[in-house]
CSV table of C-alpha atoms and ligand atoms in Angstrom, one decimal:
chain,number,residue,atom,x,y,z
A,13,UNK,CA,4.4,-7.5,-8.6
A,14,UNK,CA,1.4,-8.2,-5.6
A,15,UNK,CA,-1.5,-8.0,-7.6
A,16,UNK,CA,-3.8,-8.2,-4.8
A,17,UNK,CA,-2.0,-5.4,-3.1
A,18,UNK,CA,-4.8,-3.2,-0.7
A,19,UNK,CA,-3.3,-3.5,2.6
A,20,UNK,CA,-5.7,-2.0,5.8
A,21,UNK,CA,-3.3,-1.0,8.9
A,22,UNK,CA,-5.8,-0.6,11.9
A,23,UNK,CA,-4.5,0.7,14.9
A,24,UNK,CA,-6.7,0.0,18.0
A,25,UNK,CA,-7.2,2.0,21.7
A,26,UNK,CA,-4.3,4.5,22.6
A,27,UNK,CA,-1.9,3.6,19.5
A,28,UNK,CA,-2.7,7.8,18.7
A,29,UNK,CA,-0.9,8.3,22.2
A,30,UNK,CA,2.4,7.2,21.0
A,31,UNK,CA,4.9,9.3,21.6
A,32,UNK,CA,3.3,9.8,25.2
A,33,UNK,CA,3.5,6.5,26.1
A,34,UNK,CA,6.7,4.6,28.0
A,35,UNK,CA,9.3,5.1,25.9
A,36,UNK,CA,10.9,2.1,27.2
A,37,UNK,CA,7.9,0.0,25.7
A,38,UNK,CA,6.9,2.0,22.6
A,39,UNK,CA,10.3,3.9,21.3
A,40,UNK,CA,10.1,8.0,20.7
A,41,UNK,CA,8.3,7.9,17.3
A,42,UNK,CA,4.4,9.7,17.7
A,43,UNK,CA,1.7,8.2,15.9
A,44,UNK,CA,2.1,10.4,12.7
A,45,UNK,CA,5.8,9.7,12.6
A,46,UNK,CA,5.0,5.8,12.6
A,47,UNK,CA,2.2,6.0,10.1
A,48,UNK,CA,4.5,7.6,7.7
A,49,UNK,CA,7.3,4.8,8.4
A,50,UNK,CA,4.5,2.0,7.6
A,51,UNK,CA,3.3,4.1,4.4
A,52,UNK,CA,6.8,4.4,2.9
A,53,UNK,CA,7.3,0.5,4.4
A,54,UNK,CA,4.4,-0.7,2.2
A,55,UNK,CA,5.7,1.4,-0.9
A,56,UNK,CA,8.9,-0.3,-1.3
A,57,UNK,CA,6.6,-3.8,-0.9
A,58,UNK,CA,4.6,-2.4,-3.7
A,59,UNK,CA,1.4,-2.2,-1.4
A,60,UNK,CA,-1.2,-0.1,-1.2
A,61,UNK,CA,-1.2,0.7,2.8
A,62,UNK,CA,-4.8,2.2,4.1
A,63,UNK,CA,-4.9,3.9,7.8
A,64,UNK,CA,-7.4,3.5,10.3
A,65,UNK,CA,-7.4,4.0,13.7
A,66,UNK,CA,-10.1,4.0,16.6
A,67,UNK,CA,-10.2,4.3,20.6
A,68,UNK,CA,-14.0,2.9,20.2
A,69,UNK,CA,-14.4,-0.7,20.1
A,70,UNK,CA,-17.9,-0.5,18.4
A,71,UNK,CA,-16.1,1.5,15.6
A,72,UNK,CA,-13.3,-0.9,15.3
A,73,UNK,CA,-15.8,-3.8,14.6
A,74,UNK,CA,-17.7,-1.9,12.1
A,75,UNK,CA,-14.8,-1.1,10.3
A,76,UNK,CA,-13.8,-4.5,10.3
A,77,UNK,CA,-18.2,-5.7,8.7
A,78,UNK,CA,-17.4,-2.8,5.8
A,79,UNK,CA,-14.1,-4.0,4.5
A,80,UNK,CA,-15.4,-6.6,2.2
A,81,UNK,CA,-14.5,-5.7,-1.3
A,82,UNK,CA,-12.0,-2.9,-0.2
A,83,UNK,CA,-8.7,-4.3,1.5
A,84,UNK,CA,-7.0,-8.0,0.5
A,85,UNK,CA,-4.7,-8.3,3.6
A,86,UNK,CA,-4.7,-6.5,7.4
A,87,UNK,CA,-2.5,-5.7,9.8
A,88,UNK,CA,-3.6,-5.0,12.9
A,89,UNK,CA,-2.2,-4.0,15.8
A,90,UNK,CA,-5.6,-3.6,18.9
A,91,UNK,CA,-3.9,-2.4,21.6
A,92,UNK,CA,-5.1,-3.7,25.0
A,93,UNK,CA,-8.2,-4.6,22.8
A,94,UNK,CA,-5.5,-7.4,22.1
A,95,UNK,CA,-5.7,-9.2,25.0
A,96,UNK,CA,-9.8,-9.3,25.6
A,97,UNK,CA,-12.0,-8.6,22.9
A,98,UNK,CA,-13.9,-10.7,21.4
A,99,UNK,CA,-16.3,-9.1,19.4
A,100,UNK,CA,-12.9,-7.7,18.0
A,101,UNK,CA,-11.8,-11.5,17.3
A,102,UNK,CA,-14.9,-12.1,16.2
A,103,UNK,CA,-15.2,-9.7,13.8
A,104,UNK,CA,-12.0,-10.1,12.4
A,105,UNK,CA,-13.0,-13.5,11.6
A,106,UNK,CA,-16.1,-12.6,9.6
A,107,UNK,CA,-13.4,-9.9,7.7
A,108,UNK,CA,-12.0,-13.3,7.0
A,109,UNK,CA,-8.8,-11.5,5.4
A,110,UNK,CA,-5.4,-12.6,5.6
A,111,UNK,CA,-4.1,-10.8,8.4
A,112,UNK,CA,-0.7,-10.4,10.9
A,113,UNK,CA,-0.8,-9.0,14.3
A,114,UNK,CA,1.9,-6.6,15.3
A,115,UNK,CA,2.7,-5.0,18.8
A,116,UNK,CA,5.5,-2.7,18.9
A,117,UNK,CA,7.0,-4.0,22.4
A,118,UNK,CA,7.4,-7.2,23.3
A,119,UNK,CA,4.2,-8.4,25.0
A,120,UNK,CA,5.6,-11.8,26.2
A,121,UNK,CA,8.2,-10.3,28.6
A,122,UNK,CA,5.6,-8.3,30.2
A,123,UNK,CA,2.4,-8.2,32.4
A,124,UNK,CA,1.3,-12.0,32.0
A,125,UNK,CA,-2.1,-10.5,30.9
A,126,UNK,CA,-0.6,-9.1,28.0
A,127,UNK,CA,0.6,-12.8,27.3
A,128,UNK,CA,-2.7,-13.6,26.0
A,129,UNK,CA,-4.0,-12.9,22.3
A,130,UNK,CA,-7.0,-13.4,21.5
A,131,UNK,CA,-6.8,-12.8,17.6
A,132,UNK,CA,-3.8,-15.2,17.5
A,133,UNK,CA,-5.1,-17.9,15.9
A,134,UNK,CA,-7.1,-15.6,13.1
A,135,UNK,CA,-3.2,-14.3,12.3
A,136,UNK,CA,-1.1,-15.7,9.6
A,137,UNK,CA,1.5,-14.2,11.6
A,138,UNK,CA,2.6,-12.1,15.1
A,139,UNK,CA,5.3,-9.5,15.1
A,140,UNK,CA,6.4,-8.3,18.7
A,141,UNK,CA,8.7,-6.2,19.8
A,142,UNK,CA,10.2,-5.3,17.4
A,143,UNK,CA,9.3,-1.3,17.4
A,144,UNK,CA,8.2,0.5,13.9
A,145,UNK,CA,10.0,-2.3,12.0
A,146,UNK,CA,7.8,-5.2,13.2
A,147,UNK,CA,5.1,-3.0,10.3
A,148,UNK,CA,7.4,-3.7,7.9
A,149,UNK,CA,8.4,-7.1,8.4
A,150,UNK,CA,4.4,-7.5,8.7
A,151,UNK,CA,3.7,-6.2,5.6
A,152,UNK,CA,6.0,-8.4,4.2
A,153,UNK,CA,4.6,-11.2,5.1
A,154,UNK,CA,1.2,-10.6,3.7
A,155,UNK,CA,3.0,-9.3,0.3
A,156,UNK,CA,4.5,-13.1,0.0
A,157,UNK,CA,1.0,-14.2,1.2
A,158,UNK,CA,-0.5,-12.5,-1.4
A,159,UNK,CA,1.7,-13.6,-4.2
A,160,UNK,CA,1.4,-17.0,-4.0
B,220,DQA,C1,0.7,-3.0,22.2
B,220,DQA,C2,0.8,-3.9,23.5
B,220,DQA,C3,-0.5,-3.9,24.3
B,220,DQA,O1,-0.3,-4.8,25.4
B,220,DQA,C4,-0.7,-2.5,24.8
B,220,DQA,O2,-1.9,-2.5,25.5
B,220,DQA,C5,-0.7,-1.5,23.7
B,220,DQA,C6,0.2,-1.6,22.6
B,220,DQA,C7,2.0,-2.9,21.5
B,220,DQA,O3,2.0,-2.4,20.4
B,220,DQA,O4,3.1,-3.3,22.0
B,220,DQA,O5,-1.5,-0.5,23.7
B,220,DQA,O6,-0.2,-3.6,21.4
């Protein structure tokens, strides 16, 4: 049993266009469809999964000051936000929370921009490309995280 067990899944710019987006890239399943894959991921984990998801930077980074007290692990997943934000990285790091970064496609065989993280060395962990199931495998990181 994870006693600390409040996980926050944040979801940054354009994850809500899933299911419009290449296919190739980001599978067939919309945003609902994957929210409800992560929720029943995190149940078998014995987590506590809580959704949030912004295509405002600002918002993202005041989510991020106000979860003190209310999650015990993240995972994150920012989008393009990925690949440039710093007041993103930087708020993470005040969240100081153990946290893994997720991207549903693979982001190293693509664009060289997308090559660049700049929330990497904040993670405990990166899952890429591997489609909804990178959530899970994410969550199960931070569950053995957690237990130790
Ligand atoms: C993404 C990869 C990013 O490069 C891209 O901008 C996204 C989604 C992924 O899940 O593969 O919006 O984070």
């Amino acid at each position: 049993m994870v006693l600390r067990n409040r996980i926050e899944i944040i979801h940054g710019v354009n994850l809500d266009q899933l299911g419009r987006r290449d296919a190739e890239h980001y599978g067939g399943l919309n945003f609902d469809e994957l929210e409800l894959r992560i929720a029943r991921s995190a149940r078998e984990l014995e987590l506590v999964p809580r959704f949030f998801h912004t295509n405002h930077e600002g918002e993202l980074v005041e989510h991020l000051h106000r979860l003190e007290g209310l999650a015990d692990g993240i995972v994150i997943n920012p989008g393009a936000w990925t690949h440039y934000s710093y007041a993103i990285r930087d708020a993470l790091e005040l969240a100081g929370l153990p946290t893994v970064e997720v991207h549903l496609s693979e982001v190293d065989a693509r664009e060289p921009w997308r090559r660049t993280s700049v929330i990497a060395e904040l993670c405990i962990a990166r899952v890429s490309g591997k489609g909804p199931e990178g959530y899970r495998d994410a969550l199960a990181r931070l569950a053995a995280e957690l237990s130790r």
